[in-house]
Amino acid sequence: MIDNLIEQSIETEEQNNKSSADLRIRKTQHSALSRKFVEVMTEYNRTQTDYRERCLARIKRQLEITGRTTTNEELEEMLEQGNPAVFTQGIIMETQQARQTLADIEARHADIIKLENSIRELHDMFMDMAMLVENQVIYCL
């Protein structure tokens, strides 16, 4: 839009005074600035694309570390939705599974401790029984 306004202004002055040095300077400056603008925008787009690709690669690596493999299409879809919970969902699920596993292990450990105590009590009973039998044998003789 601004480019069109500048071009119209140059054309109007060109029609009024075709040999003006000022007009030639303006045209030269306009074309040089237009080329520079195109170069800068091209570099900006390239940089933005490179940054996006690096971010995609980093996110894909992070998902692989958490044990989730995704295709490029799925990754693009996740990014387009803009839902950050997608990336943390696997971690939350793994954390819940780890907590459940820990609770199971703790319950099993408590059961083993109870069993160990029961075996000790049984051992003590057998030792007491052996002592009673031994004492009974001594009194009977």
Short mmCIF file of N, CA and C in Angstrom, two decimals:
data_model
loop_
_atom_site.label_atom_id
_atom_site.label_comp_id
_atom_site.label_asym_id
_atom_site.label_seq_id
_atom_site.Cartn_x
_atom_site.Cartn_y
_atom_site.Cartn_z
N MET A 1 0.83 -1.18 0.00
CA MET A 1 0.00 0.00 0.00
C MET A 1 0.87 1.24 0.00
N ILE A 2 1.84 1.29 0.89
CA ILE A 2 2.76 2.43 0.93
C ILE A 2 3.56 2.47 -0.35
N ASP A 3 3.92 1.31 -0.84
CA ASP A 3 4.68 1.22 -2.09
C ASP A 3 3.88 1.83 -3.24
N ASN A 4 2.59 1.55 -3.29
CA ASN A 4 1.73 2.10 -4.34
C ASN A 4 1.63 3.62 -4.23
N LEU A 5 1.52 4.13 -3.02
CA LEU A 5 1.45 5.59 -2.83
C LEU A 5 2.73 6.26 -3.31
N ILE A 6 3.87 5.67 -3.00
CA ILE A 6 5.15 6.24 -3.42
C ILE A 6 5.25 6.21 -4.94
N GLU A 7 4.85 5.11 -5.54
CA GLU A 7 4.90 5.00 -7.00
C GLU A 7 3.97 6.01 -7.67
N GLN A 8 2.78 6.21 -7.11
CA GLN A 8 1.86 7.21 -7.66
C GLN A 8 2.43 8.61 -7.54
N SER A 9 3.06 8.89 -6.41
CA SER A 9 3.68 10.20 -6.21
C SER A 9 4.80 10.42 -7.22
N ILE A 10 5.59 9.40 -7.46
CA ILE A 10 6.69 9.50 -8.43
C ILE A 10 6.13 9.69 -9.83
N GLU A 11 5.08 8.96 -10.19
CA GLU A 11 4.48 9.08 -11.52
C GLU A 11 3.89 10.47 -11.73
N THR A 12 3.25 11.03 -10.70
CA THR A 12 2.67 12.37 -10.80
C THR A 12 3.76 13.40 -11.05
N GLU A 13 4.83 13.31 -10.29
CA GLU A 13 5.93 14.26 -10.47
C GLU A 13 6.63 14.02 -11.80
N GLU A 14 6.66 12.78 -12.25
CA GLU A 14 7.29 12.45 -13.52
C GLU A 14 6.53 13.10 -14.67
N GLN A 15 5.22 13.11 -14.57
CA GLN A 15 4.40 13.73 -15.61
C GLN A 15 4.57 15.25 -15.61
N ASN A 16 4.74 15.84 -14.42
CA ASN A 16 4.89 17.30 -14.33
C ASN A 16 6.28 17.75 -14.76
N ASN A 17 7.29 17.04 -14.41
CA ASN A 17 8.66 17.45 -14.70
C ASN A 17 9.49 16.20 -14.98
N LYS A 18 9.65 15.86 -16.25
CA LYS A 18 10.27 14.61 -16.63
C LYS A 18 11.78 14.59 -16.45
N SER A 19 12.45 15.69 -16.44
CA SER A 19 13.90 15.68 -16.40
C SER A 19 14.47 16.12 -15.05
N SER A 20 13.66 16.12 -14.08
CA SER A 20 14.11 16.59 -12.78
C SER A 20 15.11 15.61 -12.16
N ALA A 21 16.21 16.14 -11.67
CA ALA A 21 17.22 15.33 -11.00
C ALA A 21 16.67 14.78 -9.70
N ASP A 22 15.84 15.59 -9.04
CA ASP A 22 15.22 15.17 -7.78
C ASP A 22 14.35 13.93 -8.01
N LEU A 23 13.64 13.94 -9.12
CA LEU A 23 12.77 12.81 -9.44
C LEU A 23 13.59 11.55 -9.69
N ARG A 24 14.69 11.66 -10.40
CA ARG A 24 15.55 10.51 -10.65
C ARG A 24 16.15 9.97 -9.34
N ILE A 25 16.52 10.88 -8.45
CA ILE A 25 17.05 10.46 -7.15
C ILE A 25 15.99 9.70 -6.38
N ARG A 26 14.76 10.21 -6.40
CA ARG A 26 13.66 9.53 -5.70
C ARG A 26 13.40 8.15 -6.27
N LYS A 27 13.40 8.05 -7.60
CA LYS A 27 13.17 6.76 -8.23
C LYS A 27 14.27 5.77 -7.87
N THR A 28 15.50 6.25 -7.90
CA THR A 28 16.64 5.40 -7.56
C THR A 28 16.56 4.95 -6.10
N GLN A 29 16.26 5.90 -5.22
CA GLN A 29 16.14 5.56 -3.81
C GLN A 29 14.99 4.58 -3.58
N HIS A 30 13.87 4.82 -4.27
CA HIS A 30 12.72 3.93 -4.12
C HIS A 30 13.05 2.52 -4.55
N SER A 31 13.69 2.39 -5.71
CA SER A 31 14.01 1.05 -6.19
C SER A 31 15.06 0.38 -5.30
N ALA A 32 16.04 1.14 -4.83
CA ALA A 32 17.06 0.56 -3.95
C ALA A 32 16.44 0.12 -2.63
N LEU A 33 15.58 0.96 -2.06
CA LEU A 33 14.93 0.61 -0.80
C LEU A 33 13.97 -0.56 -0.98
N SER A 34 13.30 -0.63 -2.12
CA SER A 34 12.40 -1.76 -2.39
C SER A 34 13.19 -3.06 -2.45
N ARG A 35 14.33 -3.04 -3.15
CA ARG A 35 15.17 -4.24 -3.23
C ARG A 35 15.68 -4.63 -1.85
N LYS A 36 16.12 -3.64 -1.08
CA LYS A 36 16.63 -3.92 0.27
C LYS A 36 15.51 -4.50 1.14
N PHE A 37 14.30 -3.95 1.01
CA PHE A 37 13.17 -4.45 1.78
C PHE A 37 12.88 -5.91 1.43
N VAL A 38 12.90 -6.23 0.15
CA VAL A 38 12.66 -7.60 -0.29
C VAL A 38 13.75 -8.52 0.26
N GLU A 39 15.00 -8.08 0.22
CA GLU A 39 16.10 -8.88 0.77
C GLU A 39 15.91 -9.13 2.27
N VAL A 40 15.56 -8.06 3.00
CA VAL A 40 15.39 -8.18 4.45
C VAL A 40 14.22 -9.12 4.76
N MET A 41 13.12 -8.99 4.04
CA MET A 41 11.96 -9.84 4.29
C MET A 41 12.27 -11.30 3.93
N THR A 42 13.03 -11.51 2.87
CA THR A 42 13.42 -12.86 2.50
C THR A 42 14.29 -13.48 3.60
N GLU A 43 15.25 -12.70 4.11
CA GLU A 43 16.10 -13.18 5.20
C GLU A 43 15.27 -13.44 6.45
N TYR A 44 14.31 -12.56 6.74
CA TYR A 44 13.44 -12.74 7.90
C TYR A 44 12.64 -14.04 7.78
N ASN A 45 12.06 -14.28 6.62
CA ASN A 45 11.28 -15.51 6.40
C ASN A 45 12.16 -16.75 6.52
N ARG A 46 13.38 -16.68 5.99
CA ARG A 46 14.29 -17.81 6.09
C ARG A 46 14.66 -18.08 7.55
N THR A 47 14.95 -17.00 8.28
CA THR A 47 15.29 -17.14 9.70
C THR A 47 14.12 -17.70 10.49
N GLN A 48 12.93 -17.23 10.19
CA GLN A 48 11.74 -17.71 10.89
C GLN A 48 11.51 -19.20 10.59
N THR A 49 11.70 -19.60 9.36
CA THR A 49 11.55 -21.00 8.98
C THR A 49 12.60 -21.87 9.67
N ASP A 50 13.85 -21.39 9.70
CA ASP A 50 14.91 -22.14 10.39
C ASP A 50 14.59 -22.31 11.86
N TYR A 51 14.13 -21.24 12.50
CA TYR A 51 13.79 -21.29 13.92
C TYR A 51 12.66 -22.29 14.17
N ARG A 52 11.65 -22.27 13.30
CA ARG A 52 10.52 -23.19 13.45
C ARG A 52 10.99 -24.64 13.32
N GLU A 53 11.87 -24.89 12.36
CA GLU A 53 12.38 -26.25 12.16
C GLU A 53 13.20 -26.71 13.36
N ARG A 54 14.02 -25.81 13.92
CA ARG A 54 14.80 -26.17 15.11
C ARG A 54 13.88 -26.47 16.28
N CYS A 55 12.83 -25.66 16.44
CA CYS A 55 11.87 -25.91 17.53
C CYS A 55 11.15 -27.24 17.33
N LEU A 56 10.76 -27.53 16.11
CA LEU A 56 10.10 -28.82 15.83
C LEU A 56 11.02 -29.98 16.16
N ALA A 57 12.29 -29.86 15.78
CA ALA A 57 13.24 -30.94 16.06
C ALA A 57 13.43 -31.11 17.57
N ARG A 58 13.50 -30.00 18.30
CA ARG A 58 13.69 -30.08 19.75
C ARG A 58 12.48 -30.71 20.41
N ILE A 59 11.28 -30.30 20.00
CA ILE A 59 10.05 -30.86 20.58
C ILE A 59 9.94 -32.35 20.26
N LYS A 60 10.30 -32.72 19.04
CA LYS A 60 10.24 -34.13 18.66
C LYS A 60 11.21 -34.95 19.51
N ARG A 61 12.43 -34.41 19.75
CA ARG A 61 13.40 -35.10 20.60
C ARG A 61 12.87 -35.25 22.02
N GLN A 62 12.25 -34.18 22.54
CA GLN A 62 11.71 -34.24 23.89
C GLN A 62 10.59 -35.28 23.99
N LEU A 63 9.75 -35.36 22.97
CA LEU A 63 8.68 -36.36 22.97
C LEU A 63 9.26 -37.77 22.89
N GLU A 64 10.32 -37.94 22.12
CA GLU A 64 10.95 -39.26 22.03
C GLU A 64 11.58 -39.65 23.35
N ILE A 65 12.13 -38.67 24.07
CA ILE A 65 12.73 -38.95 25.38
C ILE A 65 11.66 -39.45 26.34
N THR A 66 10.46 -38.87 26.25
CA THR A 66 9.38 -39.30 27.14
C THR A 66 8.75 -40.61 26.68
N GLY A 67 9.21 -41.14 25.54
CA GLY A 67 8.71 -42.42 25.08
C GLY A 67 7.58 -42.32 24.08
N ARG A 68 7.26 -41.11 23.64
CA ARG A 68 6.19 -40.94 22.65
C ARG A 68 6.82 -40.64 21.30
N THR A 69 6.51 -41.46 20.32
CA THR A 69 6.99 -41.19 18.97
C THR A 69 5.83 -40.63 18.17
N THR A 70 6.10 -39.57 17.44
CA THR A 70 5.06 -38.93 16.64
C THR A 70 5.57 -38.73 15.22
N THR A 71 4.63 -38.73 14.30
CA THR A 71 4.98 -38.43 12.92
C THR A 71 5.04 -36.92 12.76
N ASN A 72 5.60 -36.48 11.65
CA ASN A 72 5.69 -35.04 11.40
C ASN A 72 4.31 -34.42 11.29
N GLU A 73 3.36 -35.16 10.71
CA GLU A 73 2.00 -34.64 10.56
C GLU A 73 1.34 -34.46 11.93
N GLU A 74 1.52 -35.44 12.81
CA GLU A 74 0.95 -35.33 14.16
C GLU A 74 1.58 -34.17 14.92
N LEU A 75 2.87 -33.99 14.75
CA LEU A 75 3.57 -32.90 15.42
C LEU A 75 3.07 -31.55 14.91
N GLU A 76 2.89 -31.44 13.60
CA GLU A 76 2.36 -30.20 13.02
C GLU A 76 0.95 -29.92 13.55
N GLU A 77 0.13 -30.97 13.63
CA GLU A 77 -1.23 -30.81 14.13
C GLU A 77 -1.22 -30.36 15.59
N MET A 78 -0.33 -30.94 16.39
CA MET A 78 -0.23 -30.54 17.79
C MET A 78 0.17 -29.07 17.91
N LEU A 79 1.12 -28.66 17.07
CA LEU A 79 1.57 -27.27 17.13
C LEU A 79 0.48 -26.31 16.65
N GLU A 80 -0.27 -26.72 15.64
CA GLU A 80 -1.34 -25.86 15.12
C GLU A 80 -2.44 -25.67 16.16
N GLN A 81 -2.72 -26.72 16.94
CA GLN A 81 -3.75 -26.62 17.97
C GLN A 81 -3.30 -25.72 19.10
N GLY A 82 -2.00 -25.64 19.32
CA GLY A 82 -1.47 -24.77 20.37
C GLY A 82 -1.80 -25.23 21.77
N ASN A 83 -1.98 -26.51 21.96
CA ASN A 83 -2.33 -27.06 23.26
C ASN A 83 -1.07 -27.62 23.92
N PRO A 84 -0.51 -26.92 24.94
CA PRO A 84 0.71 -27.41 25.57
C PRO A 84 0.50 -28.66 26.40
N ALA A 85 -0.74 -28.98 26.75
CA ALA A 85 -1.01 -30.17 27.56
C ALA A 85 -0.66 -31.44 26.80
N VAL A 86 -0.65 -31.37 25.49
CA VAL A 86 -0.31 -32.54 24.68
C VAL A 86 1.10 -33.02 25.01
N PHE A 87 2.01 -32.08 25.27
CA PHE A 87 3.40 -32.43 25.53
C PHE A 87 3.62 -32.95 26.94
N THR A 88 2.80 -32.52 27.88
CA THR A 88 2.99 -32.93 29.27
C THR A 88 2.10 -34.11 29.65
N GLN A 89 1.17 -34.47 28.80
CA GLN A 89 0.23 -35.54 29.12
C GLN A 89 0.95 -36.86 29.36
N GLY A 90 1.91 -37.20 28.52
CA GLY A 90 2.65 -38.45 28.69
C GLY A 90 3.43 -38.46 29.98
N ILE A 91 4.00 -37.33 30.34
CA ILE A 91 4.76 -37.24 31.59
C ILE A 91 3.84 -37.43 32.77
N ILE A 92 2.66 -36.81 32.73
CA ILE A 92 1.70 -36.93 33.83
C ILE A 92 1.24 -38.38 33.96
N MET A 93 0.96 -39.02 32.82
CA MET A 93 0.54 -40.42 32.85
C MET A 93 1.64 -41.30 33.44
N GLU A 94 2.88 -41.06 33.03
CA GLU A 94 3.99 -41.86 33.55
C GLU A 94 4.16 -41.62 35.05
N THR A 95 3.97 -40.38 35.49
CA THR A 95 4.09 -40.06 36.91
C THR A 95 3.01 -40.79 37.70
N GLN A 96 1.79 -40.80 37.19
CA GLN A 96 0.71 -41.51 37.87
C GLN A 96 0.99 -43.01 37.92
N GLN A 97 1.50 -43.55 36.83
CA GLN A 97 1.84 -44.97 36.80
C GLN A 97 2.96 -45.27 37.80
N ALA A 98 3.94 -44.38 37.87
CA ALA A 98 5.05 -44.57 38.81
C ALA A 98 4.54 -44.52 40.25
N ARG A 99 3.62 -43.60 40.53
CA ARG A 99 3.05 -43.52 41.88
C ARG A 99 2.27 -44.78 42.22
N GLN A 100 1.50 -45.29 41.26
CA GLN A 100 0.74 -46.52 41.49
C GLN A 100 1.68 -47.70 41.72
N THR A 101 2.73 -47.77 40.93
CA THR A 101 3.72 -48.83 41.10
C THR A 101 4.38 -48.73 42.47
N LEU A 102 4.71 -47.50 42.88
CA LEU A 102 5.31 -47.30 44.21
C LEU A 102 4.35 -47.75 45.31
N ALA A 103 3.07 -47.40 45.18
CA ALA A 103 2.09 -47.82 46.18
C ALA A 103 1.99 -49.35 46.24
N ASP A 104 2.01 -50.00 45.07
CA ASP A 104 1.97 -51.47 45.03
C ASP A 104 3.21 -52.07 45.71
N ILE A 105 4.36 -51.49 45.43
CA ILE A 105 5.60 -52.00 46.03
C ILE A 105 5.59 -51.81 47.54
N GLU A 106 5.10 -50.64 47.99
CA GLU A 106 5.03 -50.39 49.44
C GLU A 106 4.07 -51.37 50.12
N ALA A 107 2.94 -51.66 49.48
CA ALA A 107 1.98 -52.63 50.05
C ALA A 107 2.61 -54.02 50.10
N ARG A 108 3.31 -54.40 49.04
CA ARG A 108 3.97 -55.70 49.02
C ARG A 108 5.05 -55.77 50.11
N HIS A 109 5.78 -54.68 50.28
CA HIS A 109 6.81 -54.63 51.32
C HIS A 109 6.19 -54.81 52.71
N ALA A 110 5.06 -54.12 52.94
CA ALA A 110 4.38 -54.25 54.24
C ALA A 110 3.93 -55.70 54.45
N ASP A 111 3.42 -56.34 53.40
CA ASP A 111 3.00 -57.75 53.51
C ASP A 111 4.20 -58.65 53.82
N ILE A 112 5.33 -58.38 53.19
CA ILE A 112 6.53 -59.19 53.44
C ILE A 112 7.00 -59.01 54.88
N ILE A 113 6.92 -57.77 55.39
CA ILE A 113 7.30 -57.52 56.79
C ILE A 113 6.38 -58.30 57.73
N LYS A 114 5.07 -58.30 57.44
CA LYS A 114 4.12 -59.07 58.26
C LYS A 114 4.45 -60.56 58.22
N LEU A 115 4.73 -61.06 57.03
CA LEU A 115 5.08 -62.47 56.87
C LEU A 115 6.36 -62.80 57.64
N GLU A 116 7.33 -61.91 57.57
CA GLU A 116 8.59 -62.11 58.30
C GLU A 116 8.33 -62.16 59.81
N ASN A 117 7.48 -61.27 60.31
CA ASN A 117 7.14 -61.27 61.74
C ASN A 117 6.41 -62.56 62.12
N SER A 118 5.51 -63.00 61.26
CA SER A 118 4.79 -64.26 61.53
C SER A 118 5.75 -65.44 61.57
N ILE A 119 6.71 -65.47 60.68
CA ILE A 119 7.70 -66.55 60.67
C ILE A 119 8.54 -66.50 61.94
N ARG A 120 8.91 -65.30 62.39
CA ARG A 120 9.66 -65.17 63.65
C ARG A 120 8.84 -65.72 64.83
N GLU A 121 7.56 -65.33 64.86
CA GLU A 121 6.69 -65.83 65.94
C GLU A 121 6.60 -67.35 65.90
N LEU A 122 6.44 -67.89 64.70
CA LEU A 122 6.37 -69.34 64.54
C LEU A 122 7.68 -69.99 64.98
N HIS A 123 8.79 -69.39 64.63
CA HIS A 123 10.11 -69.89 65.04
C HIS A 123 10.21 -69.88 66.56
N ASP A 124 9.78 -68.76 67.16
CA ASP A 124 9.81 -68.67 68.63
C ASP A 124 8.92 -69.75 69.26
N MET A 125 7.76 -69.99 68.65
CA MET A 125 6.87 -71.03 69.18
C MET A 125 7.53 -72.40 69.11
N PHE A 126 8.17 -72.71 67.96
CA PHE A 126 8.86 -73.99 67.83
C PHE A 126 10.00 -74.10 68.84
N MET A 127 10.71 -73.00 69.06
CA MET A 127 11.81 -73.02 70.04
C MET A 127 11.25 -73.26 71.45
N ASP A 128 10.14 -72.58 71.76
CA ASP A 128 9.49 -72.81 73.06
C ASP A 128 9.02 -74.25 73.18
N MET A 129 8.42 -74.77 72.11
CA MET A 129 7.94 -76.15 72.11
C MET A 129 9.10 -77.11 72.30
N ALA A 130 10.20 -76.86 71.62
CA ALA A 130 11.38 -77.72 71.76
C ALA A 130 11.90 -77.68 73.19
N MET A 131 11.91 -76.50 73.80
CA MET A 131 12.37 -76.37 75.17
C MET A 131 11.44 -77.10 76.12
N LEU A 132 10.12 -76.99 75.90
CA LEU A 132 9.15 -77.68 76.75
C LEU A 132 9.30 -79.20 76.62
N VAL A 133 9.49 -79.68 75.38
CA VAL A 133 9.66 -81.11 75.17
C VAL A 133 10.94 -81.58 75.84
N GLU A 134 12.00 -80.79 75.73
CA GLU A 134 13.27 -81.15 76.35
C GLU A 134 13.13 -81.18 77.87
N ASN A 135 12.45 -80.19 78.44
CA ASN A 135 12.23 -80.16 79.89
C ASN A 135 11.35 -81.33 80.33
N GLN A 136 10.38 -81.66 79.54
CA GLN A 136 9.48 -82.77 79.88
C GLN A 136 10.25 -84.09 79.86
N VAL A 137 11.16 -84.23 78.91
CA VAL A 137 11.97 -85.45 78.83
C VAL A 137 12.85 -85.54 80.07
N ILE A 138 13.40 -84.42 80.52
CA ILE A 138 14.27 -84.42 81.69
C ILE A 138 13.47 -84.79 82.93
N TYR A 139 12.24 -84.29 83.10
CA TYR A 139 11.43 -84.59 84.28
C TYR A 139 10.92 -86.02 84.26
N CYS A 140 10.71 -86.53 83.10
CA CYS A 140 10.20 -87.89 83.00
C CYS A 140 11.30 -88.90 83.31
N LEU A 141 12.48 -88.57 83.17
CA LEU A 141 13.56 -89.52 83.41
C LEU A 141 13.88 -89.57 84.82
#
